[in-house]
CSV table of C-alpha atoms and ligand atoms in Angstrom, one decimal:
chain,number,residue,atom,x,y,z
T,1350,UNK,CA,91.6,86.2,91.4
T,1351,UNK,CA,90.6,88.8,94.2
T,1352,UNK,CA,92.6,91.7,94.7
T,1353,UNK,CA,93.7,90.8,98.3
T,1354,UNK,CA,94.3,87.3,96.4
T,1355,UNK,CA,98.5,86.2,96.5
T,1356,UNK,CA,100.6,87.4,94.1
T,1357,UNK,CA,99.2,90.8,94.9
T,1358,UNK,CA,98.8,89.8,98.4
T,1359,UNK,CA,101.9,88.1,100.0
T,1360,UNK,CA,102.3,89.5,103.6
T,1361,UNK,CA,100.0,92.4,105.7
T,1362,UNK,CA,102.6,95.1,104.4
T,1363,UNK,CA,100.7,94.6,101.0
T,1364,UNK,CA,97.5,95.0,102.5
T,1365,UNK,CA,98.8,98.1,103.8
T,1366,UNK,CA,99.4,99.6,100.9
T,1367,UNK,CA,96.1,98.6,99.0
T,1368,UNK,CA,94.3,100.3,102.6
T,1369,UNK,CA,96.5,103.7,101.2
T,1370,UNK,CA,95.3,103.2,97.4
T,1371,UNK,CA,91.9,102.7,98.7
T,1372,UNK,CA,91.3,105.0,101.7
T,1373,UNK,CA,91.2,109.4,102.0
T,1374,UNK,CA,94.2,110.2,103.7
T,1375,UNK,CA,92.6,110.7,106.7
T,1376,UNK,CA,91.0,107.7,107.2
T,1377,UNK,CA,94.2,105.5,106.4
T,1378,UNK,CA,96.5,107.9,108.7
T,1379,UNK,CA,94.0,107.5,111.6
T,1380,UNK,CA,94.8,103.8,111.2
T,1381,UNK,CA,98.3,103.4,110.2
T,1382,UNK,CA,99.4,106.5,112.7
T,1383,UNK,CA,100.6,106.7,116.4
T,1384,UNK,CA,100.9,109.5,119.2
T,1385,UNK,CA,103.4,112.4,118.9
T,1386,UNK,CA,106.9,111.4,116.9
T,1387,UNK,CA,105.7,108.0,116.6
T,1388,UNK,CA,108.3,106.4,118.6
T,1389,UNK,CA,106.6,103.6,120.7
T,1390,UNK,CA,104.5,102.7,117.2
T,1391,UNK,CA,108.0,102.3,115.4
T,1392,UNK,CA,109.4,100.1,118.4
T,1393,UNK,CA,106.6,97.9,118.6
T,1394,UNK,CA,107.3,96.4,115.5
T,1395,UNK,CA,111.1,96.8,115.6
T,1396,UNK,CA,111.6,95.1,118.9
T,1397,UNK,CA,110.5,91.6,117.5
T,1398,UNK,CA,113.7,91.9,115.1
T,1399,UNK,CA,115.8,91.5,119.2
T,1400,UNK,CA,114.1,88.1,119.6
T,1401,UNK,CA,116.5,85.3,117.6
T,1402,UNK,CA,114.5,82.0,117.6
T,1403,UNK,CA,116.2,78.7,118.4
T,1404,UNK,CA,114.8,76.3,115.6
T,1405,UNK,CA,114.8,72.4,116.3
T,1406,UNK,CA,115.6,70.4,112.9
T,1407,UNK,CA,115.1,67.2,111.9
T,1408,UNK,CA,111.8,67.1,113.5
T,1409,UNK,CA,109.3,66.1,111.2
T,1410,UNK,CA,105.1,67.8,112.2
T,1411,UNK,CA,103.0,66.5,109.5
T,1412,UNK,CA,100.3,68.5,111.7
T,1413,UNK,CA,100.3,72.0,113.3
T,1414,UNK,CA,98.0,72.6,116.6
T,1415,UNK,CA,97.3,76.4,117.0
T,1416,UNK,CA,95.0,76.2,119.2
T,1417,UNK,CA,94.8,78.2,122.5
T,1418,UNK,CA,92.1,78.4,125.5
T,1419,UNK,CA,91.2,81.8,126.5
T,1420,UNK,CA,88.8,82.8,129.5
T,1421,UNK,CA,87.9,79.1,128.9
T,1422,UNK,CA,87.0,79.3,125.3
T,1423,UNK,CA,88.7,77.1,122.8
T,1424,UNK,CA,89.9,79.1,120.0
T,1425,UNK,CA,91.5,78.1,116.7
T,1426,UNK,CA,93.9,80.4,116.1
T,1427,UNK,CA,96.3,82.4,118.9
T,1428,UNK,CA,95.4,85.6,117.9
T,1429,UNK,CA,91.6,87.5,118.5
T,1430,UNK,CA,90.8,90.5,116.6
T,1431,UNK,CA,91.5,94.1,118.9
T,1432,UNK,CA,88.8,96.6,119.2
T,1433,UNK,CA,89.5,99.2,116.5
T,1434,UNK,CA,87.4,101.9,116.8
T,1435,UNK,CA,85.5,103.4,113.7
T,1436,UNK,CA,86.1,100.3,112.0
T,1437,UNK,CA,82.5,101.4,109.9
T,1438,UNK,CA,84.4,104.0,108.4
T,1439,UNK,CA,87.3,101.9,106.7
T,1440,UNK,CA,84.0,100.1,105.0
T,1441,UNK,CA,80.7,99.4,104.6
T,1442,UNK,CA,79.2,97.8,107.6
T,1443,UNK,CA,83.4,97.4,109.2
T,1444,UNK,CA,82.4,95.6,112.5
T,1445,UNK,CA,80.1,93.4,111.1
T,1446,UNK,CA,82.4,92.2,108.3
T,1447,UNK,CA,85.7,92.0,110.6
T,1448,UNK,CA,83.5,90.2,113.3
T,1449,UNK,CA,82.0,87.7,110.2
T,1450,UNK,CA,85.9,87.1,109.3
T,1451,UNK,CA,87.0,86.7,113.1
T,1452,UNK,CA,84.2,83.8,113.5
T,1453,UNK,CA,84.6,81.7,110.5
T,1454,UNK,CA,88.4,81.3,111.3
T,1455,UNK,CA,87.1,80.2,114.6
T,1456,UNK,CA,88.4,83.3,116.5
T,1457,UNK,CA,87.3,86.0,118.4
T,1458,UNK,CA,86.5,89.6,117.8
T,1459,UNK,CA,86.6,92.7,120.4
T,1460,UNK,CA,84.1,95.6,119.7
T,1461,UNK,CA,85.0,98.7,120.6
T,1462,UNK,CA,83.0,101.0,122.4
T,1463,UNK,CA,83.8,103.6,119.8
T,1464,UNK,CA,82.3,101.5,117.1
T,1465,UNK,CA,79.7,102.7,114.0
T,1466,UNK,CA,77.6,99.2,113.8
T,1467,UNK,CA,74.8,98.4,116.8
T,1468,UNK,CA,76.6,95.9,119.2
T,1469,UNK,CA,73.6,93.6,118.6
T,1470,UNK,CA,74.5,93.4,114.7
T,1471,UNK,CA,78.1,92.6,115.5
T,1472,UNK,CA,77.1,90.0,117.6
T,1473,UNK,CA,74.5,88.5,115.2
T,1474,UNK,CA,77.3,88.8,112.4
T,1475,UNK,CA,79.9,86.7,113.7
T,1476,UNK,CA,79.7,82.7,114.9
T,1477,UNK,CA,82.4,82.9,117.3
T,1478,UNK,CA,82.8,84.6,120.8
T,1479,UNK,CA,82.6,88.4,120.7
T,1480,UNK,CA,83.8,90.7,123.6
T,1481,UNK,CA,83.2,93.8,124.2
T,1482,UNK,CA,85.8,97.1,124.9
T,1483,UNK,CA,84.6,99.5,127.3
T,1484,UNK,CA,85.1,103.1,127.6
T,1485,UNK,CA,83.3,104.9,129.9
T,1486,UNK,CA,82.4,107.5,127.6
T,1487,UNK,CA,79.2,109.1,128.4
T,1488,UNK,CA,79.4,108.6,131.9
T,1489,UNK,CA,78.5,105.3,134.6
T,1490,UNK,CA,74.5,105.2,133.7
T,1491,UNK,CA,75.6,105.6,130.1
T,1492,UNK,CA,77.8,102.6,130.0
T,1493,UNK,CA,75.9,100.7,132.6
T,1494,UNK,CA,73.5,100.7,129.9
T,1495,UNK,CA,75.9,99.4,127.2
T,1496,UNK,CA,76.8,97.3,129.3
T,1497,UNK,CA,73.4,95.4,130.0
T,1498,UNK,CA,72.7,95.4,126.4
T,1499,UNK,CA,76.4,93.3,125.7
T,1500,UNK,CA,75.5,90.9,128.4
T,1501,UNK,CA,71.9,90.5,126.9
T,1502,UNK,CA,73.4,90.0,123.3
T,1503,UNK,CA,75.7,87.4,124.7
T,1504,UNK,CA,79.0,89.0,124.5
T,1505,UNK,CA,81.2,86.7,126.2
T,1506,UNK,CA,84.3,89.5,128.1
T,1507,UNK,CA,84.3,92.7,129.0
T,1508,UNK,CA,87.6,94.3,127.8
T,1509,UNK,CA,87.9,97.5,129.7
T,1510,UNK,CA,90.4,99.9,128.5
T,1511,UNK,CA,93.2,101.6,131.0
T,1512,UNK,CA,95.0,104.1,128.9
T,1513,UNK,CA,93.2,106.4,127.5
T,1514,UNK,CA,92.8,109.4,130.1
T,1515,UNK,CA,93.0,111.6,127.3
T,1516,UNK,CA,93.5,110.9,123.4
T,1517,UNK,CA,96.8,110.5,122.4
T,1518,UNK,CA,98.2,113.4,120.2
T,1519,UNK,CA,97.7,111.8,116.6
T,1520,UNK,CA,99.8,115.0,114.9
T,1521,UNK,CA,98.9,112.8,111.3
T,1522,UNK,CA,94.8,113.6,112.1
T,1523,UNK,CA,95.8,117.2,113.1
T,1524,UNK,CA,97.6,118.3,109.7
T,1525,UNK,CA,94.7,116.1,107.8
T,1526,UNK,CA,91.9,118.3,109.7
T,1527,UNK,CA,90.4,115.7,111.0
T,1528,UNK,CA,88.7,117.8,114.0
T,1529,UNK,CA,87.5,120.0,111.5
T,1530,UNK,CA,86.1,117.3,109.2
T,1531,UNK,CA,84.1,116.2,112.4
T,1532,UNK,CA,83.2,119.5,113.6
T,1533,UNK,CA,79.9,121.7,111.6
T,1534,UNK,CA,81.7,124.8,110.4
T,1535,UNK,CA,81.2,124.3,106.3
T,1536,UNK,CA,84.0,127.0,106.0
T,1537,UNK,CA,86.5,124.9,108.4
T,1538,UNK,CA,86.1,121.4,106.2
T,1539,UNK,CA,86.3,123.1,103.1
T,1540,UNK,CA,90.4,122.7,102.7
T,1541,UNK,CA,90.3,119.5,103.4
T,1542,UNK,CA,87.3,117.5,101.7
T,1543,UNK,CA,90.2,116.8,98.4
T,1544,UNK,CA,90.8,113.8,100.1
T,1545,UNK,CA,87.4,112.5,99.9
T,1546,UNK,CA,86.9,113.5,96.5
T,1547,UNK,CA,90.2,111.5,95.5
T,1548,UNK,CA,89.3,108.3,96.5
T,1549,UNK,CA,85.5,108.0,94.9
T,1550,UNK,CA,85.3,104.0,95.3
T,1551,UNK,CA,85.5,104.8,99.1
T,1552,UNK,CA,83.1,107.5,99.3
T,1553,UNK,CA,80.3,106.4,97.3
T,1554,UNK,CA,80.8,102.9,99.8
T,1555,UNK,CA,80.6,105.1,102.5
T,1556,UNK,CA,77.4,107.4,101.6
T,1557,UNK,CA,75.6,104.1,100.8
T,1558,UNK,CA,76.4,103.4,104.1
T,1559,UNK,CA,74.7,106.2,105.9
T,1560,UNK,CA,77.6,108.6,105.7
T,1561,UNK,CA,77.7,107.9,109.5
T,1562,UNK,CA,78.6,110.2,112.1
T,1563,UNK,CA,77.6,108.7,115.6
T,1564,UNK,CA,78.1,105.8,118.0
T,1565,UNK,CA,75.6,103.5,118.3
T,1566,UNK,CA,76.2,101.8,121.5
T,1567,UNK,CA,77.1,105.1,123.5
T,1568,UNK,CA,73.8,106.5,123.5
T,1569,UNK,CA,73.0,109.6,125.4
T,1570,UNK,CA,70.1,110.4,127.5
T,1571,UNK,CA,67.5,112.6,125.8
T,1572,UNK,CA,70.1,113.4,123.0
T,1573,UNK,CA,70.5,109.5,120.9
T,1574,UNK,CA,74.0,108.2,119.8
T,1575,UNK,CA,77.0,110.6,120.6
T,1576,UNK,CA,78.3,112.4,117.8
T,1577,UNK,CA,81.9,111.8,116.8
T,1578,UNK,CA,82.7,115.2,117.2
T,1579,UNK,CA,82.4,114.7,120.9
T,1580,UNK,CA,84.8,111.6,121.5
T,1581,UNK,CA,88.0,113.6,122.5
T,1582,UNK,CA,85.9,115.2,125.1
T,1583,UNK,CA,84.0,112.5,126.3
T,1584,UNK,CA,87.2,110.4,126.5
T,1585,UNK,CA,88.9,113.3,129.1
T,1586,UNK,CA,85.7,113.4,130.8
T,1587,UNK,CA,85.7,109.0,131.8
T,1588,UNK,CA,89.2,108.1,132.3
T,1589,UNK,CA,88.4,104.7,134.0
T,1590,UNK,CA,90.2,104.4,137.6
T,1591,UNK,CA,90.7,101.2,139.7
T,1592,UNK,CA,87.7,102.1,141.6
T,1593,UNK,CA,85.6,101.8,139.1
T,1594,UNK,CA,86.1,97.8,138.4
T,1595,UNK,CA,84.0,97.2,141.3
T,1596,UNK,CA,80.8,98.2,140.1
T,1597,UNK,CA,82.0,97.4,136.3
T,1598,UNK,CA,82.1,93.9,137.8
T,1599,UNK,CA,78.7,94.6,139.1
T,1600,UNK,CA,77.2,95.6,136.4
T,1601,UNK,CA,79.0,92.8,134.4
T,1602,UNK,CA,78.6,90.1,136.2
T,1603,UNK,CA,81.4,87.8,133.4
T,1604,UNK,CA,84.7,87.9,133.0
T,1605,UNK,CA,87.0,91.1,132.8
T,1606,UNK,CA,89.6,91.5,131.0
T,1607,UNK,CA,92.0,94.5,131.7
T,1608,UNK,CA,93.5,96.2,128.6
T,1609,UNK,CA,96.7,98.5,128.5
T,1610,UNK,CA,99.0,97.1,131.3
T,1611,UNK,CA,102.7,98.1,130.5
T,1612,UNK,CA,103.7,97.4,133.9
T,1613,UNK,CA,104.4,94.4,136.7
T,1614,UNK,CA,103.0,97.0,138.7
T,1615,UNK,CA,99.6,97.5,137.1
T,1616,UNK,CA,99.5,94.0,136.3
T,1617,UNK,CA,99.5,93.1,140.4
T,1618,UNK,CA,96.9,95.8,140.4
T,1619,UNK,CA,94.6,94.2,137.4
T,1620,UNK,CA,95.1,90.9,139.4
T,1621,UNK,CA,94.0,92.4,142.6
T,1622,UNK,CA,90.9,94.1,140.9
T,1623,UNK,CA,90.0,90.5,139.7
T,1624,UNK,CA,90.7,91.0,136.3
T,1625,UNK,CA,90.5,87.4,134.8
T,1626,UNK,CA,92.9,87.8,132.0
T,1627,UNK,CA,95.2,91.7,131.2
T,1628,UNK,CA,96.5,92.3,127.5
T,1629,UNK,CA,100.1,93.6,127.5
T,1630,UNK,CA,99.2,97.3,125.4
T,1631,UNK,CA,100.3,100.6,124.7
T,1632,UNK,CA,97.3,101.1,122.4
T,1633,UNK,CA,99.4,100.5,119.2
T,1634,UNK,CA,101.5,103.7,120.0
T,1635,UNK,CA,98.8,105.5,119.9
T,1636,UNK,CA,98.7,106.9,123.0
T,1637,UNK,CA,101.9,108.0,125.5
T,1638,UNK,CA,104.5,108.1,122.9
T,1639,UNK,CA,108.0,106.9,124.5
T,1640,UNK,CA,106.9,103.7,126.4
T,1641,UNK,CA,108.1,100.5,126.1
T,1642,UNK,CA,107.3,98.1,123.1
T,1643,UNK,CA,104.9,96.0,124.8
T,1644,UNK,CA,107.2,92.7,123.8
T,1645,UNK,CA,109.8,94.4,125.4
T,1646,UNK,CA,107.0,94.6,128.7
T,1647,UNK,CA,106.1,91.3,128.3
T,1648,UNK,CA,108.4,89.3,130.7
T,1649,UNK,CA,108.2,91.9,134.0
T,1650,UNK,CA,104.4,91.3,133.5
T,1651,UNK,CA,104.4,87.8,133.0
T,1652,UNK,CA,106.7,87.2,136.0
T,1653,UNK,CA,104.1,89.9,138.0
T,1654,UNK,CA,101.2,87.9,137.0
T,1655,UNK,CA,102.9,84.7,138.2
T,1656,UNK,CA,99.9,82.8,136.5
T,1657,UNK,CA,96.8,84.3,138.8
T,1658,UNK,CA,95.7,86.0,135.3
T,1659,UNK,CA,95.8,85.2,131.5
T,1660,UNK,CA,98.1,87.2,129.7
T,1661,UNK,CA,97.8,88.4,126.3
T,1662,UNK,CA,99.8,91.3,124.4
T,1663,UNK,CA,99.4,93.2,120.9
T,1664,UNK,CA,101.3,96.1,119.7
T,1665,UNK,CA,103.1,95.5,116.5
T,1666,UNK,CA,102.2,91.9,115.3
T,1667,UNK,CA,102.7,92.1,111.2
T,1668,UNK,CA,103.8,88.2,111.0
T,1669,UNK,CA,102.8,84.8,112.1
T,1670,UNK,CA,106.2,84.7,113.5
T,1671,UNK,CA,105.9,87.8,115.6
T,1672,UNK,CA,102.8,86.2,117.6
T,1673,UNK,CA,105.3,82.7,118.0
T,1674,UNK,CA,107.5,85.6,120.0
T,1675,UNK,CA,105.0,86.7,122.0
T,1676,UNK,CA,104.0,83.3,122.7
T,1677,UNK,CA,107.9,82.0,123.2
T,1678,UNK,CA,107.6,84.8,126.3
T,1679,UNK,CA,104.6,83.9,128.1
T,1680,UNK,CA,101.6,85.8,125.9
T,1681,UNK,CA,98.7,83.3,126.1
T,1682,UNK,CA,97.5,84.5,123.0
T,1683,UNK,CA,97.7,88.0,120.8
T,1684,UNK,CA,95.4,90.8,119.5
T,1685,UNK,CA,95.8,92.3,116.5
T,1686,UNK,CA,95.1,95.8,115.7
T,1687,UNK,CA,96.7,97.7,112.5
T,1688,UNK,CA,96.9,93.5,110.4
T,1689,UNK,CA,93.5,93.1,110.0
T,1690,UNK,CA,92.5,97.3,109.7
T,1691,UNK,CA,94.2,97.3,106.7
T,1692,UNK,CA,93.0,94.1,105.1
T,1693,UNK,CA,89.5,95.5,106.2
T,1694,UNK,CA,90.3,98.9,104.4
T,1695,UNK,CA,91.5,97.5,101.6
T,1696,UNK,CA,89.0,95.2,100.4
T,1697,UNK,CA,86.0,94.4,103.6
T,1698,UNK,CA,86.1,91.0,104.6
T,1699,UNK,CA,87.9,89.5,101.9
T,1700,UNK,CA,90.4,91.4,103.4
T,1701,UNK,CA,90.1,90.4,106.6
T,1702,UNK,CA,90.0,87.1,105.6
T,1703,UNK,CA,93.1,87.5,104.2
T,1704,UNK,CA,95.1,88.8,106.7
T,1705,UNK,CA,93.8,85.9,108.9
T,1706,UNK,CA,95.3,83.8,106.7
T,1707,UNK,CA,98.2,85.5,105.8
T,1708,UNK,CA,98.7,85.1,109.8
T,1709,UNK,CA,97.4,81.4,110.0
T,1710,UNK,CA,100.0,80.4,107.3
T,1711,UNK,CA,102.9,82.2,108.7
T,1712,UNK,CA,102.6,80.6,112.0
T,1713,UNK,CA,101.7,77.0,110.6
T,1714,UNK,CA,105.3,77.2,108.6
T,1715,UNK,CA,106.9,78.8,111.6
T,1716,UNK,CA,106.0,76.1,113.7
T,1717,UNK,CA,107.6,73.4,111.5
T,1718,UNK,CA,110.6,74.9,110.8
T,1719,UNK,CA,110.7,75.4,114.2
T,1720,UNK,CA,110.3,71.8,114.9
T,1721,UNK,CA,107.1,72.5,117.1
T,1722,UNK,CA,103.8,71.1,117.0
T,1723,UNK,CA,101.5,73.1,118.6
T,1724,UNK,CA,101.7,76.6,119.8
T,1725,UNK,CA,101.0,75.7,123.3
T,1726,UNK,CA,104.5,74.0,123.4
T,1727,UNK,CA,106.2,77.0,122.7
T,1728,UNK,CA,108.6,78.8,125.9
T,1729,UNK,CA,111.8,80.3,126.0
T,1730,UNK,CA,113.9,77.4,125.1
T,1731,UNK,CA,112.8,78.9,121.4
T,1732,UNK,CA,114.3,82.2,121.7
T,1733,UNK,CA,117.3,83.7,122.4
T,1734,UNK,CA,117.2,86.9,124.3
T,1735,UNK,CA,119.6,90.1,124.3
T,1736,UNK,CA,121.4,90.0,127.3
T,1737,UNK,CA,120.0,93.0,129.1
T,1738,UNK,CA,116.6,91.6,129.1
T,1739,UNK,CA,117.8,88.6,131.5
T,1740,UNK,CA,119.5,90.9,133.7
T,1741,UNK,CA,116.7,93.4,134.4
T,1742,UNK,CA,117.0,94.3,137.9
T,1743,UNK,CA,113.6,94.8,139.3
T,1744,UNK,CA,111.4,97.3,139.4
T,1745,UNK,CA,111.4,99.6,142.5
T,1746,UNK,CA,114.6,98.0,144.0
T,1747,UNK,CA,116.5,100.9,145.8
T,1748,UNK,CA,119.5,102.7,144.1
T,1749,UNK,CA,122.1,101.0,146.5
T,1750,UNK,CA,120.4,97.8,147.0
T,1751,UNK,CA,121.3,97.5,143.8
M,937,FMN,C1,92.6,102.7,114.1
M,937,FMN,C2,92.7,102.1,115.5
M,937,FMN,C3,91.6,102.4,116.4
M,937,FMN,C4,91.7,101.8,117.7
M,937,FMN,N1,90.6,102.0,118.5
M,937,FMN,C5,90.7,101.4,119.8
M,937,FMN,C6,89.5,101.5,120.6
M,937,FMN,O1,88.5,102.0,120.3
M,937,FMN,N2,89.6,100.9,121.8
M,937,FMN,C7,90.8,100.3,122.3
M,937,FMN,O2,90.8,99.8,123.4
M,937,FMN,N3,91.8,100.2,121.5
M,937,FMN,C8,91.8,100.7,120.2
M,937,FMN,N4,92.9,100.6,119.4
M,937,FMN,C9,94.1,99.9,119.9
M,937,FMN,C10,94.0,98.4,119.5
M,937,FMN,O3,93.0,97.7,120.2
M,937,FMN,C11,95.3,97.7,119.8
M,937,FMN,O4,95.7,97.9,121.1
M,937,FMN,C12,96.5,98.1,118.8
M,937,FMN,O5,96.0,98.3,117.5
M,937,FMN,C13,97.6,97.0,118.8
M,937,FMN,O6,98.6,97.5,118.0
M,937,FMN,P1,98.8,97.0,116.4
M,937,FMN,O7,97.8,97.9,115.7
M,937,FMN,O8,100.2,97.3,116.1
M,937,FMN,O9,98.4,95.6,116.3
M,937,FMN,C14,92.9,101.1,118.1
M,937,FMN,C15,93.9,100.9,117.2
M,937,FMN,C16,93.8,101.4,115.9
M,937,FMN,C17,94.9,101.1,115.0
């Protein structure tokens, strides 16, 4: 039996809490934490518990389809892997395993830009579609660059990411010292290396690894890979504006997919820009604390897109029956964020692996008891909805029109 194995195992909670045993505080917080008082992280998950479903008995499915099409690729499952950045640092070699897990289930993973493994191993590691999430970090020729090498390596979307003018306040990373950690003062780190220390298995993984400290694919002229000291300025120095999707698309030249619409009106704007498919995201609550939970999003955008783009939406998926919600609503398919992070902290790609399947299984038995054979035959006739969210007046409606 491996540790991620079932009885140990049962749900992505557990894998949660074998991340913690595993992981130096700071490591797991940066994961498991959101912006400021951690509101929108907290309502992200909470908001699935206003969505009643609307079984269908006596319906026998000796046979599940999960199956979804997304930017014309067939996947197996109707969730993809989201770009999580410093995924190297959770374990050996992090993108590469997650990436390895995502293809075998037949499923796709999303490397972010702010990722420890060269985009051309990520790509090599996995056997299904890989995308790839860009931040301008670095500057245009800097990501024009990153960019040619993803289309060379075959990456199959470009996932460009809208929220993140600057970084989020992450008040978990401040009190763990995380900016000292990554900055060179000896004296600075010195309170808070305990951490490290405490969990050995980690840190002897993670020396072995390189001990790394830079980002591979943002690579800066005359200087190499940025430093991870840098990122918070880098970020405030690229925030991505609509302007900048035409010569993205230039450079591209594939399909775009526009990440971290919480609105109809940015979703009119991501359809406008061309963006061939948006995901529904508030960045996991990592970002402007006190938006909506993206499920709670999902319909204004849905009805905005009015089917000229795919939608997807993560935020908050922990259980197979979280994505059937999302699905019930419109989401063409899901990304998951924090569900696999913590298989992969807890135990590589076995734990990826197992949150997959923790995820695969709970939307397999869903579906029965549901009485519903395949995911793409789920809609709202599943779900009941609280009242207020049917009589949303729209946005931007004047006061007395009202
Ligand atoms: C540790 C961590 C790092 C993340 N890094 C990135 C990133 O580099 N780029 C990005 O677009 N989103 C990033 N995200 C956001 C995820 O792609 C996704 O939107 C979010 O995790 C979804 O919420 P969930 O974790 O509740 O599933 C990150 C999320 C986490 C938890």
């Amino acid at each position: 039996m491996s540790a991620v194995d079932s009885p140990r195992v049962v749900n992505i909670a557990d894998l949660r809490l074998l991340a913690e045993r595993r992981l130096p505080r700071a490591v797991f917080d940066y994961i498991d934490g959101g912006a400021d008082a951690e509101r929108t992280l907290r309502e992200n998950c909470r908001v699935f518990d206003d969505v009643i479903l609307r079984p269908r008995n006596a319906v026998a499915i000796p046979q599940c389809d999960l199956s979804v099409t997304v930017l014309g690729h067939r996947l197996e499952l109707p969730f993809l892997l989201a770009p999580v950045g410093s995924s190297r640092m959770f374990y050996p070699r992090g993108e590469e395993a997650a990436a390895r897990a995502a293809g075998a289930a037949g499923t796709a993973y999303i490397l972010s830009t702010l990722s420890g493994c060269k985009l051309e191993d990520v790509r090599a590691a996995s056997s299904g579609p890989v995308w790839y999430q860009l931040y301008l970090v670095g500057g245009r020729d800097v990501a024009s660059a990153t960019i040619a090498r993803a289309r060379a390596a075959g990456y199959s979307a470009l996932a460009v990411t809208i929220d993140t003018a600057v970084s989020g306040l992450r008040e978990r990373d401040a009190r763990n010292g995380t900016k000292e950690l990554l900055g060179s003062s000896l004296t600075a780190k010195l309170p808070f290396v305990s951490q490290f220390l405490a969990r050995p298995r980690w840190l002897v993984g993670f020396l072995s690894d390189g001990g790394l400290m830079s980002f591979p694919n943002v690579v800066l002229p005359g200087q190499g890979p940025m430093p991870y000291a840098d990122v918070a300025a880098a970020l405030e120095q690229s925030t991505v504006a609509w302007a900048d999707l035409r010569w993205i698309r230039e450079a591209w030249n594939g399909p775009i997919v526009i990440k971290g619409v919480l609105t109809g009106d940015d979703a009119r704007r991501a359809v406008d820009a061309g963006a061939e498919a948006i995901v529904v995201s508030n960045h996991g609550g990592r970002q402007l604390d006190g938006v909506s939970a993206t499920l709670r999003a999902l319909p204004e955008i849905v009805g905005a897109a009015n089917s000229r783009t795919e939608v997807l939406l993560d935020g908050g998926i922990r259980r197979g029956g979280d994505i059937v919600k999302a699905l019930c609503l419109g989401a063409r398919a899901v990304l998951c964020g924090r569900a696999y992070a913590y298989g992969l902290g807890a135990g590589g790609e076995a734990g990826v692996t197992r949150a997959i399947q923790i995820l695969r299984a709970d939307l397999v038995r869903t579906l029965k008891l549901l009485g519903c054979a395949s995911v793409g035959a789920l809609d709202r006739s599943y779900v009941e909805l609280p009242p207020a969210w049917l009589t949303d007046t729209p946005r931007g409606t004047p006061m007395d029109a009202r």
